[in-house]
Every structure is written in structure tokens, then in C-alpha cells.
Amino acid sequence: MHRTYFRTFTTTAVMVLVSFLLIGAAFGFASRQVFVSETRESMMTNSREISRMAVAYAAEGDLRSLELRMTLSTIGASTNQHIFIVNPSGYIITCSDSAVFCEHIGKRLDRSVTALLPESGTITSLGTLGGFYASEHYTVISALTDDDALLGHLFVSKDTGTALSIWETIVPLFFLISLIVLFLALIFSYASSKYFAKPLRDMADAARRFGRGELDVRVESTDSSDEIGELTEAFNSMANSLEQSETKRREFIANVSHELKTPMTTISGFADGILDGTIPPESEKKYLQIISSETKRLARLVRSMLELSRLQAKDRATLLKSSFDISEQLRLTLITFADKIDQKHLDVEFNVPEEEIKVLGDVDAITQVIYNLLDNAIKFSRENSPLTISLWKDSKKAYVSVRNCGSTIPEAEIPLLFDRFHKSDRSRSQDRDGVGLGLYIVKTILNNHGEDIAVTSRQGVTDFVFTLALKP
């Protein structure tokens, strides 16, 4: 986990750093171009303004006037530009230098420069102006004309190194600040990633402990509604389900072992007693009947287990594809209990409509539900008591009720009635033939159909009510 996290963080850091360098390089290049472009535009603007002013001075006097020179000196100092004017012959007649005796005045430009001077308009030059400057300068050269007469040329120059000095100062500062911000961002990212990855590490550790059989392990909840919080909640929910499944599996194995142990011990003990002569010949028939009864009980248990497997293998969509008349199934199932009802002299109240009531579901499975509930009700009814079967419906559901009169089921025991192999104390003495799976099968079938069953037991009257979906 730590190696994977470190590799992920390193890859992310490298990608961020490369992205930063690319963006920084693009910014540096673009900002340099913008800075140079703005410098050139500023020089061109200055050149146009000074050209108009110089022409005005030429119309009123002389381009060599001290006032013009002082004006050029002020402009040059404020803009960090070197400005001078040459006559048509290429001699410098005024300059922006502040020195009284300027070394440039009276100096003639190199012929390579004068040969390129325009008769009108403006040109630009990048270089030393034929050795006039010691370093490379960017120069804007404008022709000074008055009524098409050439008065001279204006030179506005700026050292390229000086022009970029401000940019060269700003860019390293930008990169320094950006590196500091990047470093702080990486530290914050590392710390926050470790914090947010903690639930994942906890889940990985919990999963390993699950694999070792520690089913009570849970991941601490994060009190957040983001994806990590949802994953933690889902993991804990899964852990609860697994623990409950394992608990039920162990209970199931223990219950099956218990249910099998008793009849098998009885069968083995009586069979050995007959074989070794412990049981006298005149009593063999009695004990053989007990062996036969216990064998049948084992067979019923196996059949019930197979029935459970078959029911749990069916999906709900398949079960709800078919429909049948629940009224008819209630009548047919009740007829099969005629002998048992007569033996207990029960008074049957059959409150079922004569018309068809079509419901959705597997007819065999729902018949099994009715059979188990009737069998259970008859078994625990008092003699000469009423047995009531009722059916009614609303707009969406049909309701089936099976009610009998007998002993009251304790309220604390009602939630346990549908558990596998559950038998109340009162039923153990009366129900030696049962295997404790009847109501569990009922609950399983109804759950598979998406339906509910409820139980009430008050003052000796016990009522089971289950629902079925009506056919549209």
C-alpha cells in the first residue's frame, strides 16, 4: 500500500513539475515577446511625437536650439531612450545627452547608415548603427520633412539589454515564487492525500483480518458524505452481512447436527439393542416402529432441506411471470386436511369469496405456504375450537389469513418463529414429527415473491396473515 501510494504521489509530482516547467517556459517566452512589443510600440509613439515637435521647431527656428535639446534630454531621461537628430548630410546637430558639450554633436554617422536613411516615413534598425553604439540598440529612424523638404532624421534608440533588464528581473522572481508555491502545494497534497487515503488503508487492513477469520473488524466511519465516506459505509455494511451470514451458517450447521443427532442416536441405539439381544423379541416390534418413525423424520428433514435449496435458487422475475386463482388454491389445500380437522373436531370458517382472485406467483410455492400454515394451525389448535381461513383484497394486494385457537405465543418468541429449526417449548412436546423448517420455508417463499407475513397471538388466538400481488 505504501509503495503504491509513493509511486502514485511521485508520478503526480513529476507530472505537476513538468507541467509547471512547460507553462513557465511558455509564460517566459510570451511575456518577453509582449514586453519587447510594448517597448517598440512605446518608441514608435515617442518617435512620432518628437518628429512633430522637431518639425515645429524647424519651422520657427533652428533644430540646433537649446530649448529643443533640453526637451529631448527630458524625454530621453524619462523614457531611458537616447534621442538625436542628424541633418540631411548625416551630421548630428542635437542630442538628448545632458552634458553641455555632447560628444555626439558634430559627429557624422557611418556611410553604411546614412545610405539607408529614408526620404520619408519611419524605419527600424537593430544593431550598433555602424559602430556608433558600443552595444546593440533598437532604433526607430524617422524622416523629418516639411512640405516634402527633407530637414533631417530623428533617431530614437534604446539598448536592448536595458530594454529587457526589467523583464529579466521579473521573470526569475516569478519562477522563484512559483517554485515556492509549487513546493508548498506538493507538501499540502502529500499530507492531504495521506489523510484521505487513511480509510483505504484501514479497509485494506480490515480485509486482511477478515481473511484470517476476524469477522468483527470494522472500519472507523469518516463522518463525510463523499466517495470515501460512502465506501466506508458500504464496506462496514458488507462486513455486517458477512458476519451475519457466517453466524447463520454456524447456527445452521449446529441445528442440522442437533436435528440429525437425536434420531440417528435413537435408531442406532434401538437397532443395536435388537441385534445384541438387549431388547427382548416380544418388544422388537415396538422399537422397530420407533426406528421407522425416526427414519421417516430424517427423510422429512432431508426433503425440507432440498425444498429450501430449490426455492432459494429461483429468482423473483421467474416466480412472478405466472398467475393463478388464490381462492381455488385455498379450497383445494383445505380439502387435503379433512381427516386431521375431523380428528380434532375443528369448526372451519372459510371466509373466501366465490369469484376468482388472480394473484402473481408460483402456484406450487404458494400452495406450499398455505399447506404449511394450515398444518401448523391444525397441529396447535385446541379440540372443538374454530379454524378460520379468510381472503380479502384491496387495489394492489390480496391478503390471506389463517387463524386458530390454542396456546398464546409469547411476544418475545414471535420474531423467532420463522428462524430455521426454531421450536417453542410448547411445540416440542406436541410436535415430535416436525423438523422446525415449516415456517422458515413459508418466510423464504414469500421473501422470494417480495411479499410479507405478519403474526399476532393474543388470548389464545394466533393469526398468520400474508400478502400476494394482484394480477394487473
Tab-separated table of C-alpha atoms in Angstrom:
chain	number	residue	atom	x	y	z
A	1	MET	CA	0.000	0.000	0.000
A	2	HIS	CA	2.784	2.433	0.956
A	3	ARG	CA	4.842	1.585	-2.158
A	4	THR	CA	1.801	2.037	-4.388
A	5	TYR	CA	0.922	5.317	-2.686
A	6	PHE	CA	4.527	6.566	-3.003
A	7	ARG	CA	4.661	5.650	-6.694
A	8	THR	CA	1.345	7.393	-7.314
A	9	PHE	CA	2.450	10.517	-5.474
A	10	THR	CA	5.837	10.579	-7.251
A	11	THR	CA	4.187	10.229	-10.656
A	12	THR	CA	1.769	13.033	-9.811
A	13	ALA	CA	4.607	15.265	-8.561
A	14	VAL	CA	6.660	14.689	-11.722
A	15	MET	CA	3.652	15.437	-13.931
A	16	VAL	CA	2.934	18.637	-11.984
A	17	LEU	CA	6.598	19.697	-12.187
A	18	VAL	CA	6.801	19.050	-15.932
A	19	SER	CA	3.532	20.920	-16.454
A	20	PHE	CA	4.865	23.802	-14.371
A	21	LEU	CA	8.111	23.964	-16.382
A	22	LEU	CA	6.225	23.925	-19.677
A	23	ILE	CA	3.823	26.621	-18.503
A	24	GLY	CA	6.737	28.638	-17.091
A	25	ALA	CA	8.679	28.412	-20.355
A	26	ALA	CA	5.605	29.414	-22.343
A	27	PHE	CA	4.991	32.305	-19.952
A	28	GLY	CA	8.619	33.449	-20.196
A	29	PHE	CA	8.636	33.396	-23.980
A	30	ALA	CA	5.219	35.028	-24.308
A	31	SER	CA	5.961	37.695	-21.695
A	32	ARG	CA	9.291	38.534	-23.384
A	33	GLN	CA	7.556	38.956	-26.717
A	34	VAL	CA	4.868	41.127	-25.136
A	35	PHE	CA	7.455	43.222	-23.295
A	36	VAL	CA	9.557	43.762	-26.427
A	37	SER	CA	6.456	44.544	-28.466
A	38	GLU	CA	5.285	47.104	-25.922
A	39	THR	CA	8.795	48.679	-25.846
A	40	ARG	CA	8.821	49.009	-29.632
A	41	GLU	CA	5.325	50.486	-29.645
A	42	SER	CA	6.386	52.994	-26.983
A	43	MET	CA	9.447	54.012	-29.042
A	44	MET	CA	7.365	54.373	-32.200
A	45	THR	CA	4.899	56.601	-30.343
A	46	ASN	CA	7.723	58.717	-28.918
A	47	SER	CA	9.282	58.988	-32.374
A	48	ARG	CA	6.051	60.288	-33.911
A	49	GLU	CA	5.516	62.855	-31.149
A	50	ILE	CA	9.134	64.079	-31.218
A	51	SER	CA	9.082	64.249	-35.037
A	52	ARG	CA	6.082	66.593	-34.972
A	53	MET	CA	7.747	68.711	-32.275
A	54	ALA	CA	11.058	68.872	-34.185
A	55	VAL	CA	9.337	69.935	-37.393
A	56	ALA	CA	7.566	72.647	-35.419
A	57	TYR	CA	10.884	73.869	-34.018
A	58	ALA	CA	12.402	73.817	-37.508
A	59	ALA	CA	9.541	75.986	-38.809
A	60	GLU	CA	10.064	78.559	-36.082
A	61	GLY	CA	13.796	78.493	-35.752
A	62	ASP	CA	16.677	76.072	-35.767
A	63	LEU	CA	16.883	72.389	-34.931
A	64	ARG	CA	20.063	73.246	-33.041
A	65	SER	CA	18.178	75.360	-30.472
A	66	LEU	CA	18.968	74.835	-26.837
A	67	GLU	CA	15.278	74.614	-25.979
A	68	LEU	CA	14.780	71.624	-28.319
A	69	ARG	CA	17.863	69.963	-26.891
A	70	MET	CA	16.608	70.388	-23.319
A	71	THR	CA	13.245	68.949	-24.337
A	72	LEU	CA	14.929	65.931	-25.926
A	73	SER	CA	17.068	65.499	-22.807
A	74	THR	CA	13.976	65.483	-20.575
A	75	ILE	CA	12.155	62.965	-22.777
A	76	GLY	CA	15.245	60.749	-23.054
A	77	ALA	CA	15.813	60.702	-19.289
A	78	SER	CA	12.177	59.879	-18.537
A	79	THR	CA	11.963	57.089	-21.117
A	80	ASN	CA	15.534	55.780	-20.769
A	81	GLN	CA	15.989	56.341	-24.521
A	82	HIS	CA	18.764	58.052	-26.477
A	83	ILE	CA	17.486	60.658	-28.955
A	84	PHE	CA	19.407	62.650	-31.543
A	85	ILE	CA	18.784	64.429	-34.871
A	86	VAL	CA	21.028	64.422	-37.913
A	87	ASN	CA	20.949	66.819	-40.870
A	88	PRO	CA	20.453	65.532	-44.428
A	89	SER	CA	24.219	65.061	-44.690
A	90	GLY	CA	24.315	62.689	-41.716
A	91	TYR	CA	25.858	65.030	-39.119
A	92	ILE	CA	24.419	65.062	-35.603
A	93	ILE	CA	23.037	68.513	-34.841
A	94	THR	CA	21.317	67.910	-31.468
A	95	CYS	CA	21.216	65.170	-28.860
A	96	SER	CA	19.384	64.182	-25.663
A	97	ASP	CA	22.616	63.862	-23.665
A	98	SER	CA	22.560	66.129	-20.620
A	99	ALA	CA	26.253	67.110	-20.935
A	100	VAL	CA	26.762	70.661	-22.151
A	101	PHE	CA	29.472	69.632	-24.538
A	102	CYS	CA	27.958	66.474	-26.036
A	103	GLU	CA	30.469	64.223	-27.707
A	104	HIS	CA	27.928	63.236	-30.336
A	105	ILE	CA	27.096	66.694	-31.749
A	106	GLY	CA	29.014	67.323	-34.950
A	107	LYS	CA	29.767	63.644	-35.388
A	108	ARG	CA	28.856	62.106	-38.720
A	109	LEU	CA	27.166	58.728	-38.918
A	110	ASP	CA	28.829	55.940	-40.841
A	111	ARG	CA	28.050	55.881	-44.567
A	112	SER	CA	26.518	52.392	-44.185
A	113	VAL	CA	23.884	54.026	-42.004
A	114	THR	CA	23.298	57.209	-43.998
A	115	ALA	CA	22.859	55.165	-47.138
A	116	LEU	CA	19.795	53.542	-45.581
A	117	LEU	CA	18.133	56.691	-44.287
A	118	PRO	CA	14.599	57.077	-45.682
A	119	GLU	CA	13.412	60.115	-47.658
A	120	SER	CA	10.132	59.906	-45.774
A	121	GLY	CA	8.346	57.779	-43.219
A	122	THR	CA	9.895	55.601	-40.498
A	123	ILE	CA	12.202	52.565	-40.424
A	124	THR	CA	13.610	50.456	-37.575
A	125	SER	CA	17.096	49.136	-37.041
A	126	LEU	CA	18.672	46.606	-34.683
A	127	GLY	CA	22.419	46.900	-34.262
A	128	THR	CA	25.188	49.406	-33.392
A	129	LEU	CA	24.431	51.937	-36.191
A	130	GLY	CA	27.733	51.253	-37.878
A	131	GLY	CA	29.756	51.392	-34.646
A	132	PHE	CA	28.041	54.471	-33.249
A	133	TYR	CA	26.988	52.450	-30.186
A	134	ALA	CA	29.225	50.011	-28.332
A	135	SER	CA	26.331	47.602	-27.768
A	136	GLU	CA	23.306	46.532	-29.730
A	137	HIS	CA	20.466	49.062	-29.803
A	138	TYR	CA	16.971	49.021	-31.156
A	139	THR	CA	16.475	52.254	-33.143
A	140	VAL	CA	13.482	53.948	-34.715
A	141	ILE	CA	14.541	56.317	-37.553
A	142	SER	CA	12.030	58.896	-38.806
A	143	ALA	CA	12.463	61.353	-41.686
A	144	LEU	CA	11.773	64.982	-40.691
A	145	THR	CA	10.024	66.656	-43.616
A	146	ASP	CA	8.270	69.993	-44.097
A	147	ASP	CA	6.296	70.438	-47.320
A	148	ASP	CA	8.176	67.491	-48.796
A	149	ALA	CA	11.512	69.162	-47.943
A	150	LEU	CA	13.861	66.865	-46.005
A	151	LEU	CA	15.003	68.633	-42.813
A	152	GLY	CA	16.923	65.721	-41.324
A	153	HIS	CA	16.346	62.434	-39.482
A	154	LEU	CA	15.266	61.650	-35.920
A	155	PHE	CA	16.873	58.702	-34.116
A	156	VAL	CA	15.191	57.205	-31.038
A	157	SER	CA	17.338	54.356	-29.639
A	158	LYS	CA	17.328	52.057	-26.661
A	159	ASP	CA	19.869	49.493	-25.520
A	160	THR	CA	18.300	46.017	-25.966
A	161	GLY	CA	19.922	44.874	-22.738
A	162	THR	CA	18.412	47.789	-20.868
A	163	ALA	CA	15.059	47.224	-22.552
A	164	LEU	CA	14.935	43.654	-21.254
A	165	SER	CA	16.509	44.324	-17.866
A	166	ILE	CA	13.151	44.804	-16.155
A	167	TRP	CA	11.800	41.633	-17.804
A	168	GLU	CA	14.944	39.725	-16.772
A	169	THR	CA	14.363	40.883	-13.190
A	170	ILE	CA	10.671	39.975	-13.107
A	171	VAL	CA	10.897	36.517	-14.712
A	172	PRO	CA	13.359	34.960	-12.180
A	173	LEU	CA	11.240	36.396	-9.364
A	174	PHE	CA	8.165	34.844	-10.948
A	175	PHE	CA	9.874	31.454	-11.172
A	176	LEU	CA	11.119	31.690	-7.583
A	177	ILE	CA	7.673	32.497	-6.227
A	178	SER	CA	6.126	29.802	-8.420
A	179	LEU	CA	8.611	27.189	-7.149
A	180	ILE	CA	7.823	28.111	-3.555
A	181	VAL	CA	4.088	27.833	-4.239
A	182	LEU	CA	4.645	24.516	-6.054
A	183	PHE	CA	6.687	23.154	-3.137
A	184	LEU	CA	4.023	24.181	-0.613
A	185	ALA	CA	1.308	22.712	-2.859
A	186	LEU	CA	3.160	19.389	-3.079
A	187	ILE	CA	3.556	19.265	0.703
A	188	PHE	CA	-0.125	20.031	1.178
A	189	SER	CA	-1.051	17.476	-1.492
A	190	TYR	CA	1.100	14.814	0.186
A	191	ALA	CA	-0.389	15.487	3.617
A	192	SER	CA	-3.990	15.658	2.383
A	193	SER	CA	-3.540	12.539	0.244
A	194	LYS	CA	-2.268	10.590	3.245
A	195	TYR	CA	-5.203	11.856	5.298
A	196	PHE	CA	-7.805	10.930	2.690
A	197	ALA	CA	-6.108	7.591	1.961
A	198	LYS	CA	-6.284	6.505	5.620
A	199	PRO	CA	-9.764	4.913	5.265
A	200	LEU	CA	-8.471	2.958	2.261
A	201	ARG	CA	-5.518	1.682	4.265
A	202	ASP	CA	-7.882	0.802	7.114
A	203	MET	CA	-10.115	-1.101	4.693
A	204	ALA	CA	-7.146	-2.993	3.269
A	205	ASP	CA	-6.070	-3.944	6.794
A	206	ALA	CA	-9.634	-4.935	7.699
A	207	ALA	CA	-9.869	-7.082	4.557
A	208	ARG	CA	-6.675	-8.912	5.504
A	209	ARG	CA	-8.014	-9.512	9.019
A	210	PHE	CA	-11.279	-10.748	7.502
A	211	GLY	CA	-9.241	-13.239	5.551
A	212	ARG	CA	-7.825	-14.512	8.865
A	213	GLY	CA	-11.342	-15.044	10.206
A	214	GLU	CA	-11.731	-11.897	12.348
A	215	LEU	CA	-15.303	-11.149	11.288
A	216	ASP	CA	-15.925	-8.462	13.930
A	217	VAL	CA	-13.496	-5.995	12.307
A	218	ARG	CA	-14.989	-2.673	11.155
A	219	VAL	CA	-13.583	0.490	9.557
A	220	GLU	CA	-13.995	3.697	11.558
A	221	SER	CA	-16.656	5.919	9.998
A	222	THR	CA	-15.394	9.190	8.479
A	223	ASP	CA	-18.461	11.420	9.084
A	224	SER	CA	-18.270	12.564	5.448
A	225	SER	CA	-20.697	12.212	2.580
A	226	ASP	CA	-18.078	11.979	-0.163
A	227	GLU	CA	-16.989	8.850	-2.051
A	228	ILE	CA	-14.634	7.761	0.774
A	229	GLY	CA	-17.452	8.016	3.308
A	230	GLU	CA	-19.797	6.037	1.053
A	231	LEU	CA	-17.113	3.392	0.500
A	232	THR	CA	-16.513	3.101	4.253
A	233	GLU	CA	-20.245	2.725	4.892
A	234	ALA	CA	-20.544	0.113	2.120
A	235	PHE	CA	-17.536	-1.802	3.491
A	236	ASN	CA	-18.972	-1.890	7.014
A	237	SER	CA	-22.366	-2.933	5.650
A	238	MET	CA	-20.689	-5.740	3.712
A	239	ALA	CA	-18.788	-6.761	6.855
A	240	ASN	CA	-22.034	-6.889	8.848
A	241	SER	CA	-23.664	-9.037	6.171
A	242	LEU	CA	-20.702	-11.411	6.070
A	243	GLU	CA	-20.653	-11.728	9.841
A	244	GLN	CA	-24.404	-12.394	9.928
A	245	SER	CA	-24.077	-14.948	7.117
A	246	GLU	CA	-21.263	-16.705	8.946
A	247	THR	CA	-23.278	-16.675	12.181
A	248	LYS	CA	-26.300	-18.147	10.390
A	249	ARG	CA	-24.103	-20.732	8.693
A	250	ARG	CA	-22.705	-21.874	12.027
A	251	GLU	CA	-26.159	-21.906	13.588
A	252	PHE	CA	-27.462	-23.867	10.606
A	253	ILE	CA	-24.705	-26.466	10.907
A	254	ALA	CA	-25.258	-26.707	14.675
A	255	ASN	CA	-29.026	-27.047	14.215
A	256	VAL	CA	-28.716	-29.646	11.468
A	257	SER	CA	-26.232	-31.579	13.579
A	258	HIS	CA	-28.607	-31.462	16.529
A	259	GLU	CA	-31.649	-32.466	14.464
A	260	LEU	CA	-29.751	-35.359	12.882
A	261	LYS	CA	-28.057	-36.491	16.079
A	262	THR	CA	-31.230	-37.254	18.049
A	263	PRO	CA	-32.985	-39.591	15.539
A	264	MET	CA	-29.711	-41.187	14.491
A	265	THR	CA	-28.818	-41.919	18.121
A	266	THR	CA	-32.281	-43.385	18.661
A	267	ILE	CA	-32.088	-45.522	15.520
A	268	SER	CA	-28.574	-46.735	16.324
A	269	GLY	CA	-29.342	-47.486	19.974
A	270	PHE	CA	-32.532	-49.458	19.318
A	271	ALA	CA	-31.020	-51.299	16.342
A	272	ASP	CA	-28.016	-52.335	18.449
A	273	GLY	CA	-30.359	-53.383	21.266
A	274	ILE	CA	-32.289	-55.653	18.899
A	275	LEU	CA	-29.103	-57.139	17.404
A	276	ASP	CA	-27.351	-57.849	20.704
A	277	GLY	CA	-30.486	-59.176	22.390
A	278	THR	CA	-30.824	-56.396	24.950
A	279	ILE	CA	-34.354	-55.775	23.695
A	280	PRO	CA	-36.496	-58.916	24.134
A	281	PRO	CA	-38.136	-60.382	20.997
A	282	GLU	CA	-41.637	-59.544	22.200
A	283	SER	CA	-40.667	-55.809	22.293
A	284	GLU	CA	-38.857	-55.693	18.955
A	285	LYS	CA	-41.949	-54.574	17.003
A	286	LYS	CA	-42.443	-51.593	19.307
A	287	TYR	CA	-38.872	-50.418	18.885
A	288	LEU	CA	-38.844	-51.117	15.158
A	289	GLN	CA	-41.833	-48.774	14.880
A	290	ILE	CA	-39.806	-46.118	16.723
A	291	ILE	CA	-36.889	-46.717	14.337
A	292	SER	CA	-39.264	-46.411	11.363
A	293	SER	CA	-40.714	-43.171	12.770
A	294	GLU	CA	-37.272	-41.641	13.294
A	295	THR	CA	-36.178	-42.745	9.809
A	296	LYS	CA	-39.193	-41.012	8.294
A	297	ARG	CA	-38.385	-37.950	10.329
A	298	LEU	CA	-34.887	-37.934	8.859
A	299	ALA	CA	-36.378	-38.293	5.381
A	300	ARG	CA	-38.672	-35.308	6.017
A	301	LEU	CA	-35.698	-33.247	7.158
A	302	VAL	CA	-33.747	-34.094	4.006
A	303	ARG	CA	-36.760	-33.311	1.808
A	304	SER	CA	-37.219	-29.970	3.569
A	305	MET	CA	-33.558	-29.109	3.044
A	306	LEU	CA	-33.812	-29.974	-0.641
A	307	GLU	CA	-37.002	-27.894	-0.905
A	308	LEU	CA	-35.198	-24.919	0.636
A	309	SER	CA	-32.358	-25.204	-1.884
A	310	ARG	CA	-34.865	-25.376	-4.734
A	311	LEU	CA	-36.802	-22.346	-3.509
A	312	GLN	CA	-33.715	-20.201	-2.971
A	313	ALA	CA	-32.474	-20.978	-6.491
A	314	LYS	CA	-35.476	-19.296	-8.167
A	315	ASP	CA	-35.355	-15.582	-8.938
A	316	ARG	CA	-38.290	-13.246	-8.356
A	317	ALA	CA	-38.812	-12.343	-12.027
A	318	THR	CA	-39.373	-16.007	-12.899
A	319	LEU	CA	-41.769	-16.530	-9.981
A	320	LEU	CA	-43.941	-13.534	-10.907
A	321	LYS	CA	-44.344	-14.477	-14.568
A	322	SER	CA	-47.324	-16.750	-13.843
A	323	SER	CA	-50.668	-16.181	-12.116
A	324	PHE	CA	-53.373	-18.348	-10.515
A	325	ASP	CA	-56.647	-18.193	-8.583
A	326	ILE	CA	-55.795	-17.973	-4.892
A	327	SER	CA	-59.415	-18.706	-3.880
A	328	GLU	CA	-59.329	-22.083	-5.617
A	329	GLN	CA	-55.937	-22.982	-4.119
A	330	LEU	CA	-57.232	-22.261	-0.622
A	331	ARG	CA	-60.214	-24.593	-1.199
A	332	LEU	CA	-58.104	-27.411	-2.653
A	333	THR	CA	-55.480	-27.219	0.097
A	334	LEU	CA	-58.091	-27.159	2.874
A	335	ILE	CA	-59.660	-30.376	1.489
A	336	THR	CA	-56.362	-32.241	1.993
A	337	PHE	CA	-56.653	-31.620	5.769
A	338	ALA	CA	-60.171	-33.014	6.101
A	339	ASP	CA	-59.083	-36.039	8.162
A	340	LYS	CA	-56.924	-34.023	10.573
A	341	ILE	CA	-59.714	-31.471	11.005
A	342	ASP	CA	-62.202	-34.222	11.802
A	343	GLN	CA	-59.808	-35.828	14.293
A	344	LYS	CA	-59.679	-32.595	16.302
A	345	HIS	CA	-63.337	-31.726	15.681
A	346	LEU	CA	-62.425	-28.246	14.492
A	347	ASP	CA	-65.094	-25.802	13.358
A	348	VAL	CA	-63.870	-24.427	9.993
A	349	GLU	CA	-64.845	-20.889	8.983
A	350	PHE	CA	-63.994	-20.420	5.284
A	351	ASN	CA	-64.350	-16.685	4.550
A	352	VAL	CA	-63.214	-16.780	0.927
A	353	PRO	CA	-65.051	-15.068	-1.978
A	354	GLU	CA	-66.548	-17.376	-4.590
A	355	GLU	CA	-65.240	-15.311	-7.517
A	356	GLU	CA	-61.725	-15.677	-8.858
A	357	ILE	CA	-58.966	-13.595	-7.328
A	358	LYS	CA	-55.940	-13.794	-9.607
A	359	VAL	CA	-52.557	-13.266	-7.992
A	360	LEU	CA	-48.981	-13.310	-9.283
A	361	GLY	CA	-46.631	-16.081	-8.182
A	362	ASP	CA	-45.603	-19.700	-8.451
A	363	VAL	CA	-48.715	-21.793	-7.738
A	364	ASP	CA	-46.767	-24.718	-6.243
A	365	ALA	CA	-44.732	-22.476	-3.942
A	366	ILE	CA	-47.757	-20.533	-2.660
A	367	THR	CA	-49.639	-23.801	-2.185
A	368	GLN	CA	-46.729	-24.929	0.000
A	369	VAL	CA	-47.147	-21.727	2.060
A	370	ILE	CA	-50.873	-22.388	2.555
A	371	TYR	CA	-50.213	-26.066	3.385
A	372	ASN	CA	-47.559	-25.270	5.992
A	373	LEU	CA	-49.683	-22.579	7.668
A	374	LEU	CA	-52.781	-24.838	7.793
A	375	ASP	CA	-50.739	-27.777	9.049
A	376	ASN	CA	-49.230	-25.579	11.755
A	377	ALA	CA	-52.626	-24.098	12.722
A	378	ILE	CA	-54.376	-27.505	12.952
A	379	LYS	CA	-51.485	-29.040	14.883
A	380	PHE	CA	-51.626	-26.394	17.651
A	381	SER	CA	-55.408	-25.883	17.780
A	382	ARG	CA	-57.448	-26.985	20.780
A	383	GLU	CA	-60.054	-29.617	20.104
A	384	ASN	CA	-63.511	-28.297	19.219
A	385	SER	CA	-62.069	-24.817	18.530
A	386	PRO	CA	-62.639	-22.669	15.425
A	387	LEU	CA	-60.204	-22.658	12.491
A	388	THR	CA	-60.663	-19.597	10.276
A	389	ILE	CA	-59.355	-19.117	6.718
A	390	SER	CA	-60.013	-15.646	5.262
A	391	LEU	CA	-59.241	-13.910	1.970
A	392	TRP	CA	-59.735	-10.242	1.005
A	393	LYS	CA	-58.099	-7.699	-1.256
A	394	ASP	CA	-57.513	-4.010	-1.861
A	395	SER	CA	-56.394	-2.177	-5.018
A	396	LYS	CA	-52.985	-3.864	-5.216
A	397	LYS	CA	-52.747	-6.787	-2.788
A	398	ALA	CA	-54.591	-9.911	-1.748
A	399	TYR	CA	-54.498	-10.865	1.950
A	400	VAL	CA	-54.724	-14.442	3.265
A	401	SER	CA	-55.353	-15.108	6.960
A	402	VAL	CA	-55.053	-18.449	8.794
A	403	ARG	CA	-56.332	-18.204	12.400
A	404	ASN	CA	-56.517	-20.860	15.103
A	405	CYS	CA	-57.255	-21.047	18.836
A	406	GLY	CA	-54.709	-22.644	21.119
A	407	SER	CA	-51.877	-21.553	23.377
A	408	THR	CA	-50.727	-17.921	23.163
A	409	ILE	CA	-47.268	-17.498	21.645
A	410	PRO	CA	-45.084	-15.340	23.949
A	411	GLU	CA	-44.429	-11.916	22.433
A	412	ALA	CA	-40.638	-12.343	22.723
A	413	GLU	CA	-40.847	-15.560	20.718
A	414	ILE	CA	-42.837	-14.229	17.750
A	415	PRO	CA	-39.800	-12.748	15.905
A	416	LEU	CA	-38.111	-16.189	16.152
A	417	LEU	CA	-40.947	-18.208	14.619
A	418	PHE	CA	-39.542	-18.026	11.095
A	419	ASP	CA	-35.974	-18.999	12.036
A	420	ARG	CA	-34.578	-22.324	10.856
A	421	PHE	CA	-35.173	-25.232	13.260
A	422	HIS	CA	-36.913	-22.989	15.780
A	423	LYS	CA	-39.389	-24.741	18.068
A	424	SER	CA	-41.017	-23.213	21.084
A	425	ASP	CA	-41.107	-25.172	24.303
A	426	ARG	CA	-44.849	-25.773	23.932
A	427	SER	CA	-44.426	-27.297	20.495
A	428	ARG	CA	-41.587	-29.658	21.318
A	429	SER	CA	-43.833	-31.795	23.415
A	430	GLN	CA	-46.623	-31.803	20.841
A	431	ASP	CA	-44.671	-31.875	17.581
A	432	ARG	CA	-42.291	-34.822	17.534
A	433	ASP	CA	-42.875	-35.180	13.806
A	434	GLY	CA	-41.794	-31.628	12.929
A	435	VAL	CA	-38.320	-30.609	11.853
A	436	GLY	CA	-38.616	-26.859	12.547
A	437	LEU	CA	-38.475	-25.758	8.904
A	438	GLY	CA	-42.141	-25.236	8.013
A	439	LEU	CA	-42.425	-21.547	8.876
A	440	TYR	CA	-38.902	-20.895	7.638
A	441	ILE	CA	-39.947	-22.292	4.243
A	442	VAL	CA	-43.045	-20.059	4.345
A	443	LYS	CA	-40.909	-16.967	5.000
A	444	THR	CA	-38.406	-17.932	2.285
A	445	ILE	CA	-41.119	-18.409	-0.356
A	446	LEU	CA	-42.806	-15.098	0.456
A	447	ASN	CA	-39.470	-13.257	0.506
A	448	ASN	CA	-38.682	-14.665	-2.934
A	449	HIS	CA	-42.023	-13.280	-4.134
A	450	GLY	CA	-41.361	-9.891	-2.497
A	451	GLU	CA	-44.279	-10.346	-0.090
A	452	ASP	CA	-44.746	-10.051	3.697
A	453	ILE	CA	-46.176	-12.177	6.501
A	454	ALA	CA	-47.276	-10.988	9.945
A	455	VAL	CA	-48.165	-12.870	13.142
A	456	THR	CA	-50.307	-11.875	16.109
A	457	SER	CA	-51.085	-14.018	19.154
A	458	ARG	CA	-53.388	-12.726	21.892
A	459	GLN	CA	-55.564	-14.560	24.427
A	460	GLY	CA	-55.010	-17.908	22.733
A	461	VAL	CA	-55.894	-16.677	19.211
A	462	THR	CA	-52.976	-16.843	16.753
A	463	ASP	CA	-53.334	-15.255	13.326
A	464	PHE	CA	-50.905	-15.543	10.372
A	465	VAL	CA	-51.574	-13.026	7.551
A	466	PHE	CA	-49.562	-12.910	4.308
A	467	THR	CA	-49.854	-10.819	1.150
A	468	LEU	CA	-49.784	-11.557	-2.583
A	469	ALA	CA	-49.647	-9.179	-5.542
A	470	LEU	CA	-52.848	-9.000	-7.609
A	471	LYS	CA	-52.616	-9.679	-11.307
A	472	PRO	CA	-52.980	-6.347	-13.193
